[in-house]
Coordinates of C-alpha atoms and ligand atoms in Angstrom, one line a residue:
X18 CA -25.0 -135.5 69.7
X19 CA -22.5 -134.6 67.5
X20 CA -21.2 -134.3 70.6
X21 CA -19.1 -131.1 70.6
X22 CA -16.3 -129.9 72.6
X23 CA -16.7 -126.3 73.7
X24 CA -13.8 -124.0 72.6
X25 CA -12.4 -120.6 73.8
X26 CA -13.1 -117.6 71.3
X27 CA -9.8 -116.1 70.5
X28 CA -10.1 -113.6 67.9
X29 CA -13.5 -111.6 66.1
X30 CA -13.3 -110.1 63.1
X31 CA -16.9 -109.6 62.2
X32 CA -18.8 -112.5 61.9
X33 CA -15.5 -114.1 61.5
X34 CA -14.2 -115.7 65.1
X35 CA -11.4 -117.9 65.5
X36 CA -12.0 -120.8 68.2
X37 CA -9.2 -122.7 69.8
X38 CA -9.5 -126.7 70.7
X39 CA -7.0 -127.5 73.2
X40 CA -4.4 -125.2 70.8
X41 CA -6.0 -126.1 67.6
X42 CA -7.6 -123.2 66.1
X43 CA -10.5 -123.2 63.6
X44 CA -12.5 -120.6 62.2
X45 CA -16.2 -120.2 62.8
X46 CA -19.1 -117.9 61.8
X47 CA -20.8 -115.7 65.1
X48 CA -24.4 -115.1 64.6
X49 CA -24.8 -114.7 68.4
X50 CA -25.0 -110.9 69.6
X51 CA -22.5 -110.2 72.6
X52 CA -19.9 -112.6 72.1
X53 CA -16.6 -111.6 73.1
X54 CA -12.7 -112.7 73.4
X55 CA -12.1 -115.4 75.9
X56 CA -16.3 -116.6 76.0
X57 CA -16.4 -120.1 75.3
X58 CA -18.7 -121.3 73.0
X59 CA -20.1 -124.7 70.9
X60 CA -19.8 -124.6 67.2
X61 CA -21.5 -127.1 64.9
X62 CA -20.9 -127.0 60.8
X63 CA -18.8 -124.3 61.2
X64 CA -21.6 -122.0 62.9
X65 CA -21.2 -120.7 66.8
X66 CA -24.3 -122.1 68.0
X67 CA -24.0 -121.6 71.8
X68 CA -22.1 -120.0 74.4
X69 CA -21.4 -121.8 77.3
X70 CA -20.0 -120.9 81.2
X71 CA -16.9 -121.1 81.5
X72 CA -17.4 -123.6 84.6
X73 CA -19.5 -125.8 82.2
X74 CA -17.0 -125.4 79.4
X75 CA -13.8 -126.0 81.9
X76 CA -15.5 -129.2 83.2
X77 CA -16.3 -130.9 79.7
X78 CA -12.4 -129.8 78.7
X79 CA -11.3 -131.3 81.7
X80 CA -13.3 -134.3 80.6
X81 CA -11.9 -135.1 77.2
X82 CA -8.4 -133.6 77.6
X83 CA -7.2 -137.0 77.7
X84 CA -9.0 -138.8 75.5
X85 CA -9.3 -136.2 73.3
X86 CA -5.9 -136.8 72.1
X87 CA -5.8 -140.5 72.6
X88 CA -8.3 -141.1 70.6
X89 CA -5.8 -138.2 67.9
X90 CA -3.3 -141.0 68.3
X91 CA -4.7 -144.0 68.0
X92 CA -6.6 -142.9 65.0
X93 CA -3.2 -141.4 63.5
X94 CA -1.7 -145.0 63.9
X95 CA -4.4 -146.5 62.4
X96 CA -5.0 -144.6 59.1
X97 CA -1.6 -145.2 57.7
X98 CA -1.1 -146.2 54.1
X99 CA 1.6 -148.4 52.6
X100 CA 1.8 -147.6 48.8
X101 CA 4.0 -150.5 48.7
X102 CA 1.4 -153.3 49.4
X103 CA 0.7 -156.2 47.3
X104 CA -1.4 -154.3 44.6
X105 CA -1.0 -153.4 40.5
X106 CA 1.3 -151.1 39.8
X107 CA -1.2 -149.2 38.4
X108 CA -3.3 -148.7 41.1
X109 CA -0.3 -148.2 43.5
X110 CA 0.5 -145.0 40.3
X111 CA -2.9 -143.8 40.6
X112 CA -3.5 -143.8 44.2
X113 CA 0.3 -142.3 44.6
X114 CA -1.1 -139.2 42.6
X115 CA -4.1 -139.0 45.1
X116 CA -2.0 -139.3 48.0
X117 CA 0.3 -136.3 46.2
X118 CA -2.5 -133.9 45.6
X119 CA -2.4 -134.5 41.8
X120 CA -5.0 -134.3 39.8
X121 CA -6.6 -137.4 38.2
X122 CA -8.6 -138.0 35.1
X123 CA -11.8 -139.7 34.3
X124 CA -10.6 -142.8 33.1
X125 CA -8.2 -143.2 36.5
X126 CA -11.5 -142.4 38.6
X127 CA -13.0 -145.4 36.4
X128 CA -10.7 -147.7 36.5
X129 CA -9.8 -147.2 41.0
X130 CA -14.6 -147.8 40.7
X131 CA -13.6 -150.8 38.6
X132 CA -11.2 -152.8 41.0
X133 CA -12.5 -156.1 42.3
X134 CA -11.8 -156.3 45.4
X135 CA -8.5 -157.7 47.2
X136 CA -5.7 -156.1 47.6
X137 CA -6.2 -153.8 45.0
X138 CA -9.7 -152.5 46.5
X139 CA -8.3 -152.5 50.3
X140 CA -5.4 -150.1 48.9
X141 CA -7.8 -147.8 47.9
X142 CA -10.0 -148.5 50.8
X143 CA -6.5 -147.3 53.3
X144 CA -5.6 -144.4 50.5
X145 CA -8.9 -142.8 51.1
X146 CA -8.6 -143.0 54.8
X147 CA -5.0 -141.7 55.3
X148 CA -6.3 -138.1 53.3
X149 CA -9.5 -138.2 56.0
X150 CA -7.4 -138.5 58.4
X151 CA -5.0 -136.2 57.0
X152 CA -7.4 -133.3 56.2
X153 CA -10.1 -134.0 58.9
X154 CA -8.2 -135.0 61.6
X155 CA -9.9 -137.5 63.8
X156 CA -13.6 -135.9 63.7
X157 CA -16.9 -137.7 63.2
X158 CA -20.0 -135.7 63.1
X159 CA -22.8 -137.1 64.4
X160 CA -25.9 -135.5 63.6
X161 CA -29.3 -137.0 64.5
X162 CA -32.7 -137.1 62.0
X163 CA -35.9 -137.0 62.9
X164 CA -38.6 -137.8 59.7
X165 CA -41.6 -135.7 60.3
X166 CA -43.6 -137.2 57.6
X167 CA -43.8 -139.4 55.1
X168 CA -46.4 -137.4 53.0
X169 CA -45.1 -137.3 49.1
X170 CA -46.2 -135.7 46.2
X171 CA -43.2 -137.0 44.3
X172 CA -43.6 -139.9 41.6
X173 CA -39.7 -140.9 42.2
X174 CA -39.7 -144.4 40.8
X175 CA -37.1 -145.5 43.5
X176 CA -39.2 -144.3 46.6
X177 CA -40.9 -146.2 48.9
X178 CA -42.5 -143.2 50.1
X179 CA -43.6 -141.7 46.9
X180 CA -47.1 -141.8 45.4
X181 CA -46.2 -145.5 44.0
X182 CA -46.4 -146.5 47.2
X183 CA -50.3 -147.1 48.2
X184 CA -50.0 -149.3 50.8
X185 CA -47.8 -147.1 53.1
X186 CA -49.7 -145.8 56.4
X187 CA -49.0 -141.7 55.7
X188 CA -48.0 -139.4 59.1
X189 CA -47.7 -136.1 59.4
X190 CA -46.2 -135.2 63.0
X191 CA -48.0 -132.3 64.5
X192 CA -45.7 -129.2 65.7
X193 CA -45.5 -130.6 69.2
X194 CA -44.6 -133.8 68.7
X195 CA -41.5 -132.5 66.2
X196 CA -40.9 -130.2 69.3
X197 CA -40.9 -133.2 71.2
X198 CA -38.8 -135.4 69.2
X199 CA -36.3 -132.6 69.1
X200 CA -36.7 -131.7 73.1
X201 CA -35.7 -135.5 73.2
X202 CA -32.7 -135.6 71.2
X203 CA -31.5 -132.0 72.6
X204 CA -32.1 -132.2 76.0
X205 CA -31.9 -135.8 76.7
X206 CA -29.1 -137.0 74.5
X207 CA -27.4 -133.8 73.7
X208 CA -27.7 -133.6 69.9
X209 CA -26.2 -130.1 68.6
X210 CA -27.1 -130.4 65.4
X211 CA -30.3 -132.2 63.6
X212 CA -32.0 -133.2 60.3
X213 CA -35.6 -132.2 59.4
X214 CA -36.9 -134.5 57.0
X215 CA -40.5 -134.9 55.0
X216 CA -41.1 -135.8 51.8
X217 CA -42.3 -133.3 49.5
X218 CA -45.2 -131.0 49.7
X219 CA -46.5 -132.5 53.5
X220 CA -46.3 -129.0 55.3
X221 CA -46.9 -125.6 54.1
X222 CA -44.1 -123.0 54.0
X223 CA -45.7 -121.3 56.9
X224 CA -46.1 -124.1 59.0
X225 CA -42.6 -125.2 58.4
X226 CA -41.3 -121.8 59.1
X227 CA -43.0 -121.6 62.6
X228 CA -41.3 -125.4 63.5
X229 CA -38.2 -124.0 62.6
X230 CA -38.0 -120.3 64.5
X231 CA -39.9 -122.0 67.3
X232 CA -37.1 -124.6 67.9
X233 CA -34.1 -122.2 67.1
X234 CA -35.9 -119.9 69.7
X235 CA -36.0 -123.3 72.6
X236 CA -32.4 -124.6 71.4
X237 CA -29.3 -124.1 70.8
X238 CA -28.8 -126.9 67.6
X239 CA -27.6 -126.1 64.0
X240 CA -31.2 -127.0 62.4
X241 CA -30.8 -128.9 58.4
X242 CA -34.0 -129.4 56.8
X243 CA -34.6 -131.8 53.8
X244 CA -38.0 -131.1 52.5
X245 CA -36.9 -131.0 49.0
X246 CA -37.5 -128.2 46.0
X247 CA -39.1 -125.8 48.4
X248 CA -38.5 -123.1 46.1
X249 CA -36.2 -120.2 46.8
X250 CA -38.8 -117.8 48.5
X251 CA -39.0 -120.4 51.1
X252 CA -35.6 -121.2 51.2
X253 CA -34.8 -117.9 52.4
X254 CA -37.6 -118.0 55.0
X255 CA -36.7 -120.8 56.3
X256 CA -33.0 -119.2 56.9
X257 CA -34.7 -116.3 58.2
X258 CA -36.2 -118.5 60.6
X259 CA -32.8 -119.9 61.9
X260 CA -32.1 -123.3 59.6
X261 CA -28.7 -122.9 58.4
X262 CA -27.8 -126.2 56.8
X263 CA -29.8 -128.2 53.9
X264 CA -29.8 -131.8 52.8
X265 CA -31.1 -132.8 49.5
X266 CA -29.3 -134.9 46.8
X267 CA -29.4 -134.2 43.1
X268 CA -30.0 -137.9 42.8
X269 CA -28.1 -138.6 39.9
X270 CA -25.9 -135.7 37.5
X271 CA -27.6 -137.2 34.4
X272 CA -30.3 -135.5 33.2
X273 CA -31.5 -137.9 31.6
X274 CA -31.5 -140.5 33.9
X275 CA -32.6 -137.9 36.5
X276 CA -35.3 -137.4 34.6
X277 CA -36.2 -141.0 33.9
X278 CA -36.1 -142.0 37.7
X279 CA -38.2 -139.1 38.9
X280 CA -40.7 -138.4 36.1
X281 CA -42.0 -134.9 35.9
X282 CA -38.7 -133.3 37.7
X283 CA -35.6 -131.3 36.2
X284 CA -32.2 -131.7 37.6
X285 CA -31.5 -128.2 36.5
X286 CA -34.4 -126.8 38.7
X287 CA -32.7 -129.4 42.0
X288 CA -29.5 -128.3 41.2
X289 CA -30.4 -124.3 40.6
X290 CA -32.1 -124.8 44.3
X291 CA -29.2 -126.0 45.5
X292 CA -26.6 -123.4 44.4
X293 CA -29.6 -120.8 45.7
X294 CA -29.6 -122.3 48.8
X295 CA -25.9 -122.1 49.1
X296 CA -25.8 -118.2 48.2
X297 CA -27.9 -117.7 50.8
X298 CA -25.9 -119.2 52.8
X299 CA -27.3 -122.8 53.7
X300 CA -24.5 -125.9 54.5
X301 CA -25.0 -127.8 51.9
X302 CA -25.3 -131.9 52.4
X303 CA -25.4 -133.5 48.9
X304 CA -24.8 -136.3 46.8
X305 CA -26.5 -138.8 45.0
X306 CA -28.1 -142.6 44.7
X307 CA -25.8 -145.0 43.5
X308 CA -27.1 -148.1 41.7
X309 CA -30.1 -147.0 40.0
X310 CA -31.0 -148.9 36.2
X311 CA -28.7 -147.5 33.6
X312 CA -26.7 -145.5 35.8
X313 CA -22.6 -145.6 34.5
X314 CA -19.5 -145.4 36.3
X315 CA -18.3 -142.1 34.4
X316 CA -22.1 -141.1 35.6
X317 CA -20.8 -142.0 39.6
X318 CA -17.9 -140.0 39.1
X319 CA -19.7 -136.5 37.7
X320 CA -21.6 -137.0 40.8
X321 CA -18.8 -136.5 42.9
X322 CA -17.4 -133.8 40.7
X323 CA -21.3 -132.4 40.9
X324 CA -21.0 -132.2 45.0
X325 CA -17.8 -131.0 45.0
X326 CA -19.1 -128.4 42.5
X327 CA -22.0 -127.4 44.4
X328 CA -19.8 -126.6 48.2
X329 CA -20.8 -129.9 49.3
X330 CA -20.3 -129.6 53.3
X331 CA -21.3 -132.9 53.5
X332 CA -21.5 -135.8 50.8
X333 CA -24.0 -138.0 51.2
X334 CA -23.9 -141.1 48.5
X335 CA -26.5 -144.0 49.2
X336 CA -26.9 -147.1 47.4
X337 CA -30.2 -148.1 46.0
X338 CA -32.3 -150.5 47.3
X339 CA -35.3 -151.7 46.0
X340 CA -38.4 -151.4 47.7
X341 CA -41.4 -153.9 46.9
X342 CA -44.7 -150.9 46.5
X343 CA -42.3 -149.2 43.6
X344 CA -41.8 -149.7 39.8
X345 CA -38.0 -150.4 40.4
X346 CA -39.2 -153.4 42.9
X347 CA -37.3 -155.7 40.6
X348 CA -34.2 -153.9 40.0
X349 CA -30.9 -155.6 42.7
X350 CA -30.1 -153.3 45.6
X351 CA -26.2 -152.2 45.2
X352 CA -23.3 -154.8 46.4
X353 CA -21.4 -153.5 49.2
X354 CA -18.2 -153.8 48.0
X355 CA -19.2 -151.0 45.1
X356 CA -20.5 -148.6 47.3
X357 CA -17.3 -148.7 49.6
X358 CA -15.5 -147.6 46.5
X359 CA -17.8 -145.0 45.3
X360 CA -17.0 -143.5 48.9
X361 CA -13.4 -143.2 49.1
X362 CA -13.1 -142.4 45.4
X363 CA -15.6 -139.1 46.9
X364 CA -12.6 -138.9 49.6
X365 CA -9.8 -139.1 47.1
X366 CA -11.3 -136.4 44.3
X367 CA -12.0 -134.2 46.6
X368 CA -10.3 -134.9 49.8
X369 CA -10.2 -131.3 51.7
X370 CA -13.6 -130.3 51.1
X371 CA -16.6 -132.3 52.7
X372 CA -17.7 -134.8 55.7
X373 CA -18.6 -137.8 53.9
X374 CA -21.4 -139.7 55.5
X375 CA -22.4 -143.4 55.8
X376 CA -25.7 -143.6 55.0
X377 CA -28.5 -145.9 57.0
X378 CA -29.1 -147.2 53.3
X379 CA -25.1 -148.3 53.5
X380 CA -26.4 -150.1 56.8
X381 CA -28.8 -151.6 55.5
X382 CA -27.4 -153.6 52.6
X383 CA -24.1 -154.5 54.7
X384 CA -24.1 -154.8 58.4
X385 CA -20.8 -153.5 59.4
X386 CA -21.0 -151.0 56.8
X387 CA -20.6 -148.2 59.4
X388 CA -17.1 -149.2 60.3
X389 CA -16.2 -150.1 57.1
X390 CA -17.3 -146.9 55.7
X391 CA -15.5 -145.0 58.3
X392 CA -12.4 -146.6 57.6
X393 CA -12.4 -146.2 53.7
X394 CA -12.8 -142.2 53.7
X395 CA -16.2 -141.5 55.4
X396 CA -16.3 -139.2 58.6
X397 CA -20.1 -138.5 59.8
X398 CA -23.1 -140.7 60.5
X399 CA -26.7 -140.1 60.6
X400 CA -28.6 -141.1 63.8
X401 CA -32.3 -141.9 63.9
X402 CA -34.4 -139.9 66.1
X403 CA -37.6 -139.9 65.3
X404 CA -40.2 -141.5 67.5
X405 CA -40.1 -145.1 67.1
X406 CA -43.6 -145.2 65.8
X407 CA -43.3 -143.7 62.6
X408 CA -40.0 -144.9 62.1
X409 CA -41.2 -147.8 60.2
X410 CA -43.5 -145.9 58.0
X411 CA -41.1 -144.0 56.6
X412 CA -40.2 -146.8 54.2
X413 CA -38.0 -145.7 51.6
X414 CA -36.7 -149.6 51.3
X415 CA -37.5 -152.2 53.0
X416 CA -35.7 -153.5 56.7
X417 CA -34.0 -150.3 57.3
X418 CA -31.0 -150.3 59.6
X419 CA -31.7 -149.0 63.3
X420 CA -35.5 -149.3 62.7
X421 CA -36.4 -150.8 66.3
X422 CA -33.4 -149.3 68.1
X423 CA -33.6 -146.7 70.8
X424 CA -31.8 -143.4 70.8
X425 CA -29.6 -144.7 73.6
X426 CA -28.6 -148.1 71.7
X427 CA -27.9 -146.0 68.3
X428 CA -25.8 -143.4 70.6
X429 CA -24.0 -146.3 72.7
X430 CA -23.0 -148.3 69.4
X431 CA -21.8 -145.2 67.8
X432 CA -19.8 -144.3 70.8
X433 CA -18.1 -147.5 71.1
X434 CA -17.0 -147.3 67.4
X435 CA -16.1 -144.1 67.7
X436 CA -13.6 -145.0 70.7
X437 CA -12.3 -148.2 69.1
X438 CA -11.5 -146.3 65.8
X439 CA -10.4 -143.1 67.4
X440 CA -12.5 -140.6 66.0
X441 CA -14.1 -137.9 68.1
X442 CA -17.8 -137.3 67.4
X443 CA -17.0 -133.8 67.2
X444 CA -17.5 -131.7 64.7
X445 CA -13.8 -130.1 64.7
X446 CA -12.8 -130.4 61.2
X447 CA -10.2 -128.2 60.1
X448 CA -11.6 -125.2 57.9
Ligands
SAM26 N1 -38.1 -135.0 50.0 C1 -36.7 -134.8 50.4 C2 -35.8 -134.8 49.1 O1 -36.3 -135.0 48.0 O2 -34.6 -134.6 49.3 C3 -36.2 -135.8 51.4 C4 -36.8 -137.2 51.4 S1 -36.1 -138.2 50.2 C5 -37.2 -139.6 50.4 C6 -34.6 -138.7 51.0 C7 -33.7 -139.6 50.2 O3 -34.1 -140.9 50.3 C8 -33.6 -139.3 48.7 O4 -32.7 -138.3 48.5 C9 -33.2 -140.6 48.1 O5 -31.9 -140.6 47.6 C10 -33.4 -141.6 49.3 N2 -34.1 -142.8 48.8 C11 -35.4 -142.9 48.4 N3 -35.7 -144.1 48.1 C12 -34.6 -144.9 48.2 C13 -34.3 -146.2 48.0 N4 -35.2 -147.1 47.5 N5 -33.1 -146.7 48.3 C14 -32.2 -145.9 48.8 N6 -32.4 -144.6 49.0 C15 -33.6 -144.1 48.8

């Protein structure tokens, strides 16, 4: 998925095109060779990742015209905000400055991540919706996963697939069945754009180069891996070899408390691999865990000032949850109602700049935390591709959402929340 809509190339300047969506233009990047005026073309993340007929292009048009701006309208009537709502007049002040475009200090961040719940909370819930909606239209990007092992060398004390762990049955999928996965969730369900995921130190550099060229040669798909600290060397190799997007969260902007959670690591070597990584020219997903021991509320808000700092494309903040093999077994998982706010305060300090996703971890600790999410400032999900046997083994906490469902359920219950909410899961947001 991330099902996109093919647009008409109407300008190149360079690597620079500009792309227009039933008159809405938006910029993209061309890496394909021969592209020219009036071609029509896929784009995912910002990239051109495919050029389509224009007989296959005309026909999907033709297909969403309609809906394409039904779904504009009813998600326009939806995502209003009235300021004037039972609420404290001084959350009403602060969220009046985010809905300006003003500029907001700590201690107003603090106190929107303190509210408790009610009116109060859904005011900054619809706040943070009305600027998605104003600055990313519409759009939900959909972008699929697949976890090609769950080998770790990492001691993260939060991670159920970390060395703490020594009960968990370890995988490593071989090259073709990660080709196969991916032939599934290309060519079966249409995915344009997926997640390569392992934990750190499973596949050699080579090996992982070789998985990535070989599926950039098959498909047309805007590759992300998520391997971890790889190192810049094979960062660029991996680029080389057609990735063009990376996930991997700093975890948490304290150093300290980075370095207390995940012994033996240094949030100034994650976070120098991430600003390499974007100079290169990787998309870069980011963001952090929210709800681990010790972790403050001025800490939450330098991690969304940390994404925004570091390009974020996409924000991705997931609660905690504690999983039973790990040293933090003991600690409680995140209430819903805090991670709901640590999401549309992301929207609301930085509401131009990224996707924010809801996480599987969000799911998993609230069941209609997908909606919810979506309607308090979040625009992308994550679906689950990867085979349904190893899905369970890669344990990070327990009872993960989607674990037993088929590609075709997760797609089905994503489109029917996409239609009732009127969001397109396209990847259209405007640049
Ligand atoms: N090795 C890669 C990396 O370090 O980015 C990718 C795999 S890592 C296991 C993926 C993410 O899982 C981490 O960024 C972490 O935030 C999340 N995670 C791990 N354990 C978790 C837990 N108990 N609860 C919620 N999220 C967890």
């Amino acid at each position: 998925m991330c099902y996109a809509i093919p647009g008409k190339v109407k300008s190149i300047d360079g690597k620079e095109v500009k792309v227009d969506y039933y008159g809405e233009e938006k910029s993209a990047v061309n890496e394909l060779k021969n592209l020219e005026v009036g071609d029509f073309v896929y784009a995912q993340g910002g990239y051109v990742i495919e050029k389509v007929s224009p007989v296959e292009a005309q026909n999907v048009l033709e297909t969403w015209k309609d809906l394409f701006f039904e779904l504009k309208g009813v998600d326009a009537a939806t995502s209003k905000v009235d300021i004037g709502a039972l609420a404290d007049s001084d959350t009403k002040k602060i969220l009046q400055k985010a809905l300006d475009g003003s500029v907001f200090t700590d201690s107003e961040a603090l106190s929107l991540l303190g509210l408790e719940g009610g009116q109060n909370s859904e005011l900054l819930y619809q706040t943070a919706n009305h600027l998605r909606q104003k600055y990313h239209d519409n759009s939900c990007c959909v972008h699929g996963i697949v976890e090609i092992s769950n080998i770790c060398g990492q001691g993260c004390l939060y991670c159920g697939i970390s060395t703490h762990n020594k009960s968990v049955v370890r995988y490593r999928m071989s090259k073709d069945e990660i080709l196969a996965a991916v032939d599934k969730a290309v060519v079966t369900h249409g995915f344009k754009s997926l997640v390569l995921q392992s934990g750190e130190g499973a596949y050699e550099v080579d090996e992982l180069a070789d998985i990535v060229r070989t599926i950039k040669e098959k498909y047309s798909l805007l590759i992300c891996i998520s391997f971890g600290e790889i190192g810049v060397e094979a960062l660029t190799r991996l680029y080389e070899a057609g990735a063009r997007a990376i996930l991997m969260r700093f975890e948490s902007s304290n150093e300290a408390l980075y370095a207390q959670v995940c012994p033996g690591c240094d949030l100034k070597n994650r976070i120098s691999e991430l600003e390499a990584a974007y100079k290169i020219g990787y998309l870069i997903m980011t963001g952090s865990l929210i709800g681990i021991p010790g972790q403050t509320g001025q800490d939450i808000v330098n991690d969304i000032k940390l994404a925004s700092k570091l390009n974020a494309e996409m924000m991705s903040f997931g609660p905690f949850i504690a999983h039973t093999q790990t040293p933090l077994k003991d600690i409680p998982s995140v209430n819903e109602e805090a991670m709901f706010k640590v999401l549309s305060l992301a929207r609301i300090m930085a509401p131009k700049q990224a996707k924010i996703l809801v996480t599987t971890a969000f799911e998993t600790i609230s069941h209609n935390a997908r909606e919810k999410g979506l309607k308090a400032g979040a625009s992308s999900v994550m679906l689950n591709v990867t085979p349904l046997a190893y899905r369970k083994l890669y344990s990070l906490y327990p009872n993960r959402a989607h674990e037993d469902e088929t590609i075709f359920k997760q797609i089905d219950d994503t489109v029917k929340l996409l239609m009732k909410l009127g969001r397109a899961p396209t990847d259209l947001s405007v640049k």
